[in-house]
Amino acid sequence: MSDYRHLYQLIEDVFDLDGIRTLCMELKFETGVDITYENLAGDTIRRKAQELQEFARRNGITPDLLQVIHSLKPRIDLTKFGGPEPDLSKPDRPVGAEAVGNGGQDAAPAEPEPPKMVYDNFDITIRPSGTPNAYRIEAKSPNGEASAGAAQVFPFENDEYQYLAKSLRDVQISETQFATDMGELLRKFLFPAPIQELFTTTLNVSRVQGKDGIRVRININEESSELYQVPWEYCRDDKNFLSLNADTPLVRYMPTNRTPSPISVPYPVKILLAWANPESLDTLDVQSEIAAVKNALAQFVAEGKVVIDELENATPTTLVSKVRQNPPHIFHFIGHGALLPNGGGGLALDNGRKSHVMLDGDRMLRLFQGDDTKLIILSACQSGATSDKSEKSSSAQAFMGLAPKLVWGGLPAVVAMQYDLPNAAAQPFMQTLYEFLALGKPLDTAVTEARMGLDFAIFESPYWGIPVLFMRSPDGNIWA
């Protein structure tokens, strides 16, 4: 069965409003169904595209819509939607503003630049109050500031919270209801009435202004590092899971004294795809995820916009050689991760002797020092987790997991896993993540769409909340 849910994203990227008008005219001519541009609600490209997708679905003419898109833009790959394969022998037909610009003559226009997505930041800062397990919560957005007033008590000692947290960590028993119940607990803590009101106002204003939504940035004070272990990705507002809604991508924001840096890079984007599957650890289905990444980026590779370098059975020596000789823009590791005795995190590399060795955060920071690497993706069990220890330390970073430490150390963005992610879930998540990055979407948007893809790939499971996005970048645009 074909997946049409994200067809509107492609329409939005490829066609302007006049182009959508042309789609309606061609679709009406081909099917005889009464559809007009004026009858599509909204006045933005995204809204019109969504309405067109929904109209086609309701009337059973989505395959016809795909054929019309193919007739106008034969070079576009529609196979993921069940449509035709690209035909590079034919030029795209100019429509909308393209047709006006060349007098209506058929020509192969330049590849359109994907429109930049625009989000307002909604920053939620959590600070210690001086009372154990109680915190000051403040929110800030372009529409003002709000605070919880009295300190909010986090339910660390609550039996329900402890049960839900344990259940979500256990992939064998975890189910959707656990995520919903956890989401409500987190909402009550994070969104007291004044902050909920500011959130609703900010989201509504962003929509009126034609923006794509609001980026929810959870900023946890370094002195409250025990909150890093909380699965914020399951937090709900009054209606939805924040991280499953493209209007409200959720980011874990790491406060440091470093200036945030953008993560855009020039073409070609260099990706180092490394993996380790030591015999001393459980066997992982590494090849399916590698295939998913390559498939998602195949068109970019063919166009020379992306170069993928591979490192099989990575050892500390081979990894440092690869990275220092040819620093990647994106480092993607597939393998095992674990918490170390000191509370930090590490990646399990091959030691060359049928066993493994742990690469800790300090060495990773030294390895990726410099400005070349903008994004690290860690597809490794527990690579986004933090120590369960809650007592304070003179150096809170000692209790961080690997991903927070990397961002604290200067990496603009890291995608990692806070719990064990089953092999069957890693493949669809990474496939969708790279597909949306290849479409030019910001990293936080791509992560949200990947969560949605995973939610639909594996029903009745909360696996979509396991990936975590840590980001210090002012925006999430990967491609320059």
Coordinates of C-alpha atoms in Angstrom, one line a residue:
M1 CA 0.0 0.0 0.0
S2 CA 1.4 3.4 -1.0
D3 CA 2.1 6.1 1.6
Y4 CA 0.6 9.4 0.4
R5 CA 0.8 11.2 3.8
H6 CA 3.7 13.5 2.9
L7 CA 2.8 14.1 -0.8
Y8 CA 1.9 17.7 0.2
Q9 CA 5.5 18.3 1.2
L10 CA 6.7 17.5 -2.3
I11 CA 4.0 19.7 -3.9
E12 CA 5.0 22.5 -1.6
D13 CA 8.6 22.2 -2.5
V14 CA 8.2 22.0 -6.3
F15 CA 5.2 24.2 -7.1
D16 CA 4.3 27.8 -6.3
L17 CA 0.6 28.9 -6.0
D18 CA 0.2 29.3 -9.7
G19 CA 1.7 25.9 -10.1
I20 CA -0.9 24.4 -7.8
R21 CA -3.5 26.2 -9.8
T22 CA -2.1 24.4 -12.9
L23 CA -2.3 21.0 -11.0
C24 CA -5.9 21.6 -10.3
M25 CA -6.8 22.4 -13.9
E26 CA -4.8 19.4 -15.3
L27 CA -6.4 17.1 -12.6
K28 CA -9.9 18.2 -13.5
F29 CA -9.2 17.7 -17.2
E30 CA -7.8 14.2 -16.6
T31 CA -10.4 12.9 -14.2
G32 CA -13.5 15.0 -14.7
V33 CA -13.7 15.6 -11.0
D34 CA -14.8 19.1 -10.1
I35 CA -11.8 20.6 -8.5
T36 CA -10.8 24.3 -8.7
Y37 CA -7.9 26.2 -7.1
E38 CA -10.3 28.6 -5.5
N39 CA -12.1 25.8 -3.6
L40 CA -8.9 24.8 -1.8
A41 CA -8.9 26.4 1.6
G42 CA -6.0 28.6 2.7
D43 CA -3.8 31.1 1.0
T44 CA -0.3 29.7 1.6
I45 CA 1.5 27.1 -0.5
R46 CA 1.6 24.6 2.3
R47 CA -2.1 24.9 3.1
K48 CA -3.1 24.6 -0.6
A49 CA -0.9 21.6 -1.0
Q50 CA -2.4 19.9 2.0
E51 CA -5.9 20.6 0.8
L52 CA -5.1 19.3 -2.6
Q53 CA -3.6 16.1 -1.1
E54 CA -6.7 15.6 1.1
F55 CA -9.1 16.3 -1.8
A56 CA -7.4 13.7 -4.0
R57 CA -7.5 11.2 -1.1
R58 CA -11.2 11.7 -0.4
N59 CA -12.1 11.3 -4.1
G60 CA -9.8 8.4 -4.8
I61 CA -7.8 10.2 -7.4
T62 CA -4.3 10.3 -5.7
P63 CA -2.8 8.1 -8.5
D64 CA -4.2 10.6 -11.0
L65 CA -2.6 13.4 -9.1
L66 CA 0.7 11.6 -9.2
Q67 CA 0.4 11.2 -13.0
V68 CA -0.3 14.9 -13.4
I69 CA 2.7 15.8 -11.3
H70 CA 4.8 13.4 -13.4
S71 CA 3.5 15.0 -16.6
L72 CA 4.6 18.4 -15.4
K73 CA 7.7 17.4 -13.6
P74 CA 8.9 14.1 -15.1
R75 CA 12.3 14.3 -13.5
I76 CA 10.9 14.1 -10.0
D77 CA 11.0 10.7 -8.2
L78 CA 7.5 9.8 -7.2
T79 CA 8.1 6.1 -6.4
K80 CA 7.9 6.5 -2.7
F81 CA 4.3 7.6 -3.1
G82 CA 3.5 4.7 -5.5
G83 CA 4.0 7.0 -8.6
P84 CA 6.1 6.8 -11.7
E85 CA 9.9 6.6 -11.7
P86 CA 11.7 9.8 -12.9
D87 CA 12.3 10.2 -16.6
L88 CA 15.5 12.2 -17.0
S89 CA 15.1 12.2 -20.8
K90 CA 12.2 14.6 -20.7
P91 CA 12.4 18.3 -19.6
D92 CA 10.2 19.6 -16.9
R93 CA 7.3 21.7 -18.1
P94 CA 7.4 25.3 -16.7
V95 CA 4.3 26.2 -14.7
G96 CA 3.3 29.2 -12.7
A97 CA 6.1 31.7 -12.3
E98 CA 8.4 29.5 -14.3
A99 CA 6.1 29.8 -17.3
V100 CA 5.9 33.6 -17.0
G101 CA 9.6 33.9 -16.8
N102 CA 10.4 32.1 -20.1
G103 CA 7.4 33.1 -22.2
G104 CA 5.7 29.8 -21.8
Q105 CA 8.2 27.9 -23.9
D106 CA 9.1 24.4 -22.7
A107 CA 12.5 24.4 -21.1
A108 CA 14.3 22.5 -18.4
P109 CA 14.4 25.0 -15.5
A110 CA 17.1 25.1 -13.0
E111 CA 16.6 22.9 -10.0
P112 CA 14.4 24.9 -7.6
E113 CA 15.8 25.8 -4.3
P114 CA 13.7 24.4 -1.5
P115 CA 12.0 27.1 0.5
K116 CA 13.5 27.8 3.9
M117 CA 11.2 26.9 6.7
V118 CA 10.7 29.6 9.3
Y119 CA 10.0 28.8 13.0
D120 CA 9.7 31.1 16.0
N121 CA 11.7 29.8 19.0
F122 CA 9.7 29.0 22.1
D123 CA 12.3 28.6 24.9
I124 CA 11.5 26.8 28.1
T125 CA 14.2 27.2 30.7
I126 CA 14.3 24.9 33.8
R127 CA 16.4 26.1 36.8
P128 CA 16.8 24.7 40.3
S129 CA 14.7 26.3 43.0
G130 CA 16.8 25.4 46.0
T131 CA 14.3 22.7 47.1
P132 CA 15.0 19.1 46.1
N133 CA 13.1 18.0 43.0
A134 CA 11.5 21.5 42.6
Y135 CA 12.3 23.8 39.7
R136 CA 11.7 27.3 38.4
I137 CA 10.2 27.2 34.9
E138 CA 10.3 30.2 32.5
A139 CA 9.2 30.5 28.9
K140 CA 10.2 33.1 26.4
S141 CA 9.0 33.7 22.8
P142 CA 8.6 36.6 20.4
N143 CA 5.2 37.2 22.0
G144 CA 6.4 37.7 25.5
E145 CA 7.6 35.8 28.6
A146 CA 5.8 33.7 31.2
S147 CA 6.8 31.8 34.3
A148 CA 5.2 29.1 36.5
G149 CA 5.1 31.4 39.5
A150 CA 5.7 28.8 42.3
A151 CA 8.3 26.2 41.8
Q152 CA 7.2 23.1 40.0
V153 CA 7.9 19.8 41.7
F154 CA 9.1 17.0 39.3
P155 CA 7.5 13.7 40.2
F156 CA 10.8 11.7 40.5
E157 CA 9.4 9.9 43.6
N158 CA 6.0 9.4 42.1
D159 CA 5.1 5.7 41.7
E160 CA 3.4 6.3 38.4
Y161 CA 6.3 8.2 36.9
Q162 CA 8.8 5.5 38.0
Y163 CA 6.6 2.8 36.5
L164 CA 6.1 4.7 33.2
A165 CA 9.8 5.5 32.9
K166 CA 10.8 1.9 33.5
S167 CA 8.1 0.6 31.1
L168 CA 9.2 3.0 28.3
R169 CA 12.8 1.8 28.7
D170 CA 11.8 -1.8 28.3
V171 CA 11.1 -2.3 24.6
Q172 CA 9.6 -5.7 25.3
I173 CA 6.6 -4.3 27.2
S174 CA 6.5 -0.6 26.1
E175 CA 3.2 0.4 24.5
T176 CA 1.5 3.6 23.3
Q177 CA -0.5 4.2 26.4
F178 CA 2.6 4.5 28.4
A179 CA 3.7 7.3 26.2
T180 CA 0.4 9.1 26.5
D181 CA 0.4 8.8 30.3
M182 CA 4.0 10.0 30.5
G183 CA 3.1 12.9 28.2
E184 CA 0.4 14.1 30.5
L185 CA 2.7 14.0 33.5
L186 CA 5.3 16.0 31.7
R187 CA 2.7 18.4 30.4
K188 CA 1.5 19.2 33.9
F189 CA 5.1 19.9 35.0
L190 CA 6.3 21.9 31.9
F191 CA 3.1 23.7 30.9
P192 CA 1.5 25.4 34.0
A193 CA -1.3 27.8 33.0
P194 CA 0.8 30.9 32.2
I195 CA 3.2 29.0 30.0
Q196 CA 0.4 27.1 28.3
E197 CA -1.3 30.4 27.5
L198 CA 1.9 31.9 26.0
F199 CA 2.5 28.7 24.0
T200 CA -1.0 28.8 22.5
T201 CA -0.7 32.5 21.7
T202 CA 2.8 32.1 20.1
L203 CA 1.7 29.1 18.0
N204 CA -1.5 31.0 16.8
V205 CA 0.5 34.1 15.9
S206 CA 3.1 32.1 14.0
R207 CA 0.3 30.6 11.9
V208 CA -1.3 33.9 11.2
Q209 CA 2.1 35.3 10.1
G210 CA 2.5 32.3 7.6
K211 CA 5.3 30.7 9.5
D212 CA 5.8 27.0 9.8
G213 CA 5.3 26.8 13.6
I214 CA 7.4 27.2 16.7
R215 CA 10.5 25.4 17.7
V216 CA 10.2 24.2 21.3
R217 CA 13.6 24.4 22.9
I218 CA 13.9 22.8 26.3
N219 CA 16.8 24.5 28.1
I220 CA 17.9 22.6 31.2
N221 CA 20.3 24.4 33.6
E222 CA 23.6 22.6 34.1
E223 CA 22.9 22.4 37.8
S224 CA 19.7 20.4 37.1
S225 CA 21.5 17.7 35.1
E226 CA 19.2 15.0 36.7
L227 CA 16.5 16.2 34.3
Y228 CA 18.5 15.1 31.3
Q229 CA 17.3 11.5 32.0
V230 CA 13.6 12.6 31.6
P231 CA 12.1 11.5 28.3
W232 CA 10.9 14.9 27.3
E233 CA 10.2 13.7 23.7
Y234 CA 6.9 12.2 25.1
C235 CA 5.7 15.6 26.4
R236 CA 2.2 16.7 25.2
D237 CA 0.6 20.1 25.0
D238 CA -3.1 20.3 25.6
K239 CA -3.8 18.3 22.4
N240 CA -0.8 16.5 20.9
F241 CA 2.6 15.1 21.4
L242 CA 4.9 18.0 20.7
S243 CA 7.6 15.9 19.0
L244 CA 5.0 14.2 16.7
N245 CA 3.7 17.5 15.4
A246 CA 5.6 19.3 12.5
D247 CA 4.3 22.6 13.9
T248 CA 6.1 22.1 17.2
P249 CA 9.5 20.3 16.7
L250 CA 11.1 19.7 20.0
V251 CA 14.8 20.3 20.7
R252 CA 16.9 19.7 23.7
Y253 CA 18.9 23.0 23.9
M254 CA 22.3 22.8 25.7
P255 CA 23.2 26.0 27.5
T256 CA 26.9 26.7 27.2
N257 CA 29.2 29.8 26.9
R258 CA 29.9 29.0 23.3
T259 CA 28.4 31.0 20.5
P260 CA 25.8 28.9 18.6
S261 CA 26.9 28.1 15.1
P262 CA 24.9 27.3 12.0
I263 CA 25.0 23.7 10.7
S264 CA 24.7 24.6 7.0
V265 CA 27.5 23.2 4.8
P266 CA 28.5 23.7 1.2
Y267 CA 28.1 21.1 -1.5
P268 CA 29.2 18.4 -1.7
V269 CA 28.1 17.3 1.8
K270 CA 30.6 14.8 3.1
I271 CA 29.1 12.0 5.2
L272 CA 31.1 9.4 7.0
L273 CA 29.0 6.3 7.6
A274 CA 30.9 4.2 10.1
W275 CA 29.8 1.0 11.9
A276 CA 31.1 -1.5 14.4
N277 CA 29.5 -4.9 15.2
P278 CA 32.0 -6.6 17.6
E279 CA 31.6 -10.3 18.2
S280 CA 31.6 -9.7 21.9
L281 CA 28.3 -7.8 21.7
D282 CA 24.8 -8.7 20.4
T283 CA 24.6 -8.8 16.6
L284 CA 22.9 -5.8 15.0
D285 CA 21.3 -5.6 11.6
V286 CA 23.7 -3.0 10.4
Q287 CA 23.3 -3.5 6.7
S288 CA 19.5 -2.6 6.6
E289 CA 20.2 0.8 8.1
I290 CA 23.2 1.4 5.7
A291 CA 20.9 0.5 2.8
A292 CA 18.3 2.9 4.1
V293 CA 20.7 5.8 4.3
K294 CA 22.1 5.2 0.8
N295 CA 18.7 4.8 -0.7
A296 CA 17.5 8.1 0.8
L297 CA 20.5 10.0 -0.5
A298 CA 20.9 8.2 -3.9
Q299 CA 19.7 11.2 -5.9
F300 CA 22.0 13.6 -4.1
V301 CA 24.9 11.3 -4.6
A302 CA 24.2 11.0 -8.3
E303 CA 24.0 14.8 -8.6
G304 CA 27.4 15.2 -6.8
K305 CA 25.8 17.0 -3.9
V306 CA 26.6 14.3 -1.4
V307 CA 29.7 12.1 -1.0
I308 CA 29.4 9.0 1.3
D309 CA 32.5 7.5 2.8
E310 CA 32.2 4.2 4.6
L311 CA 34.2 2.7 7.5
E312 CA 33.4 -0.9 8.2
N313 CA 34.3 -2.5 11.6
A314 CA 35.5 0.8 12.9
T315 CA 38.4 0.6 15.4
P316 CA 39.8 3.6 17.2
T317 CA 42.8 3.7 14.9
T318 CA 40.9 3.5 11.6
L319 CA 38.3 6.0 12.8
V320 CA 40.8 8.7 13.8
S321 CA 42.6 8.2 10.5
K322 CA 39.4 8.7 8.5
V323 CA 38.2 11.7 10.4
R324 CA 41.4 13.6 10.7
Q325 CA 42.5 13.0 7.1
N326 CA 39.1 13.9 5.6
P327 CA 36.8 15.6 8.2
P328 CA 33.2 14.8 7.5
H329 CA 30.3 17.3 7.6
I330 CA 28.1 14.6 9.0
F331 CA 29.3 11.6 11.1
H332 CA 26.8 8.7 11.3
F333 CA 27.7 5.8 13.6
I334 CA 25.8 2.5 13.7
G335 CA 26.5 0.2 16.5
H336 CA 26.4 -0.2 20.3
G337 CA 26.6 2.5 23.0
A338 CA 26.7 2.2 26.7
L339 CA 26.9 4.2 29.9
L340 CA 30.4 4.1 31.4
P341 CA 31.2 3.5 35.1
N342 CA 31.9 7.3 35.6
G343 CA 28.4 8.1 34.4
G344 CA 29.4 9.3 30.9
G345 CA 28.6 7.6 27.6
G346 CA 30.6 5.9 25.0
L347 CA 30.5 4.0 21.7
A348 CA 31.6 0.4 21.3
L349 CA 34.3 0.1 18.6
D350 CA 36.0 -3.0 17.3
N351 CA 39.4 -3.6 19.0
G352 CA 40.6 -5.8 16.1
R353 CA 40.7 -8.9 18.4
K354 CA 37.0 -10.1 18.2
S355 CA 36.1 -7.8 21.1
H356 CA 35.3 -4.2 21.7
V357 CA 36.7 -1.0 23.2
M358 CA 34.7 2.0 24.4
L359 CA 35.2 5.4 22.9
D360 CA 34.3 8.0 25.5
G361 CA 33.0 11.5 25.0
D362 CA 36.3 13.3 25.7
R363 CA 38.0 11.4 22.9
M364 CA 35.2 12.0 20.6
L365 CA 35.4 15.8 21.3
R366 CA 39.1 15.7 20.5
L367 CA 38.4 13.7 17.4
F368 CA 35.9 16.1 16.0
Q369 CA 37.5 19.3 17.1
G370 CA 37.3 22.1 14.5
D371 CA 34.5 23.5 12.5
D372 CA 34.1 20.8 9.8
T373 CA 31.7 18.4 11.5
K374 CA 28.2 20.0 11.9
L375 CA 26.1 17.0 12.8
I376 CA 26.6 13.6 14.5
I377 CA 24.0 10.9 14.2
L378 CA 24.4 8.1 16.7
S379 CA 22.3 5.0 15.9
A380 CA 23.5 3.2 19.0
C381 CA 21.7 1.8 22.0
Q382 CA 21.6 4.2 24.9
S383 CA 23.9 6.7 23.1
G384 CA 21.5 9.6 24.1
A385 CA 21.0 8.4 27.7
T386 CA 22.4 9.8 30.9
S387 CA 23.3 8.3 34.2
D388 CA 20.4 7.4 36.5
K389 CA 22.3 9.0 39.4
S390 CA 20.5 12.1 40.6
E391 CA 22.9 13.4 43.3
K392 CA 24.7 16.6 42.5
S393 CA 28.3 16.7 41.4
S394 CA 30.9 19.5 41.2
S395 CA 31.0 18.7 37.5
A396 CA 27.5 18.0 36.2
Q397 CA 28.8 17.0 32.8
A398 CA 30.2 13.8 34.5
F399 CA 26.6 12.6 34.6
M400 CA 25.8 13.5 31.0
G401 CA 25.5 10.9 28.4
L402 CA 27.5 11.0 25.2
A403 CA 25.2 13.2 23.1
P404 CA 24.7 16.0 25.6
K405 CA 28.5 16.1 26.2
L406 CA 29.2 16.5 22.5
V407 CA 26.9 19.4 22.1
W408 CA 28.2 21.0 25.4
G409 CA 31.6 20.6 23.9
G410 CA 30.8 22.6 20.8
L411 CA 29.1 20.3 18.2
P412 CA 26.1 22.2 16.6
A413 CA 23.8 19.2 16.6
V414 CA 23.6 15.5 17.6
V415 CA 20.8 13.0 17.0
A416 CA 21.0 10.1 19.4
M417 CA 19.0 7.4 21.2
Q418 CA 18.0 7.6 24.9
Y419 CA 16.8 4.0 25.2
D420 CA 17.5 0.8 23.2
L421 CA 16.0 1.2 19.7
P422 CA 15.1 -2.1 18.1
N423 CA 16.7 -2.8 14.7
A424 CA 13.3 -2.9 13.1
A425 CA 12.7 0.7 14.3
A426 CA 16.1 2.2 13.4
Q427 CA 15.7 1.5 9.7
P428 CA 12.5 3.4 9.0
F429 CA 13.5 6.3 11.3
M430 CA 16.8 6.8 9.5
Q431 CA 15.3 6.4 6.1
T432 CA 12.7 9.1 6.7
L433 CA 15.2 11.4 8.4
Y434 CA 17.6 11.4 5.4
E435 CA 14.7 11.7 3.0
F436 CA 13.5 14.9 4.6
L437 CA 17.0 16.3 4.9
A438 CA 17.5 15.5 1.2
L439 CA 14.3 17.5 0.5
G440 CA 16.0 20.5 2.1
K441 CA 14.1 20.4 5.4
P442 CA 15.6 21.7 8.6
L443 CA 17.1 19.1 10.9
D444 CA 14.4 19.5 13.6
T445 CA 11.7 19.2 11.0
A446 CA 13.3 16.1 9.5
V447 CA 13.6 14.5 13.0
T448 CA 9.9 15.2 13.6
E449 CA 8.9 13.7 10.2
A450 CA 11.1 10.7 11.0
R451 CA 9.3 10.2 14.3
M452 CA 6.0 10.3 12.4
G453 CA 7.3 7.8 9.9
L454 CA 8.3 5.4 12.7
D455 CA 5.0 5.9 14.4
F456 CA 3.2 4.7 11.2
A457 CA 5.8 1.9 10.5
I458 CA 5.3 0.2 13.8
F459 CA 1.8 0.6 15.3
E460 CA 1.1 0.5 19.0
S461 CA 4.6 1.3 20.1
P462 CA 6.3 4.5 21.5
Y463 CA 9.6 3.9 19.7
W464 CA 9.2 7.3 18.0
G465 CA 10.2 9.0 21.3
I466 CA 13.5 7.2 21.7
P467 CA 15.5 9.4 19.3
V468 CA 16.7 12.6 20.8
L469 CA 17.7 15.9 19.1
F470 CA 20.3 18.0 20.8
M471 CA 20.9 21.2 18.9
R472 CA 22.8 24.5 19.5
S473 CA 22.4 25.8 16.0
P474 CA 20.2 28.9 15.4
D475 CA 18.4 26.9 12.7
G476 CA 18.5 23.3 11.5
N477 CA 19.3 23.8 7.9
I478 CA 21.8 21.2 6.8
W479 CA 22.2 22.1 3.1
A480 CA 23.7 25.5 2.3

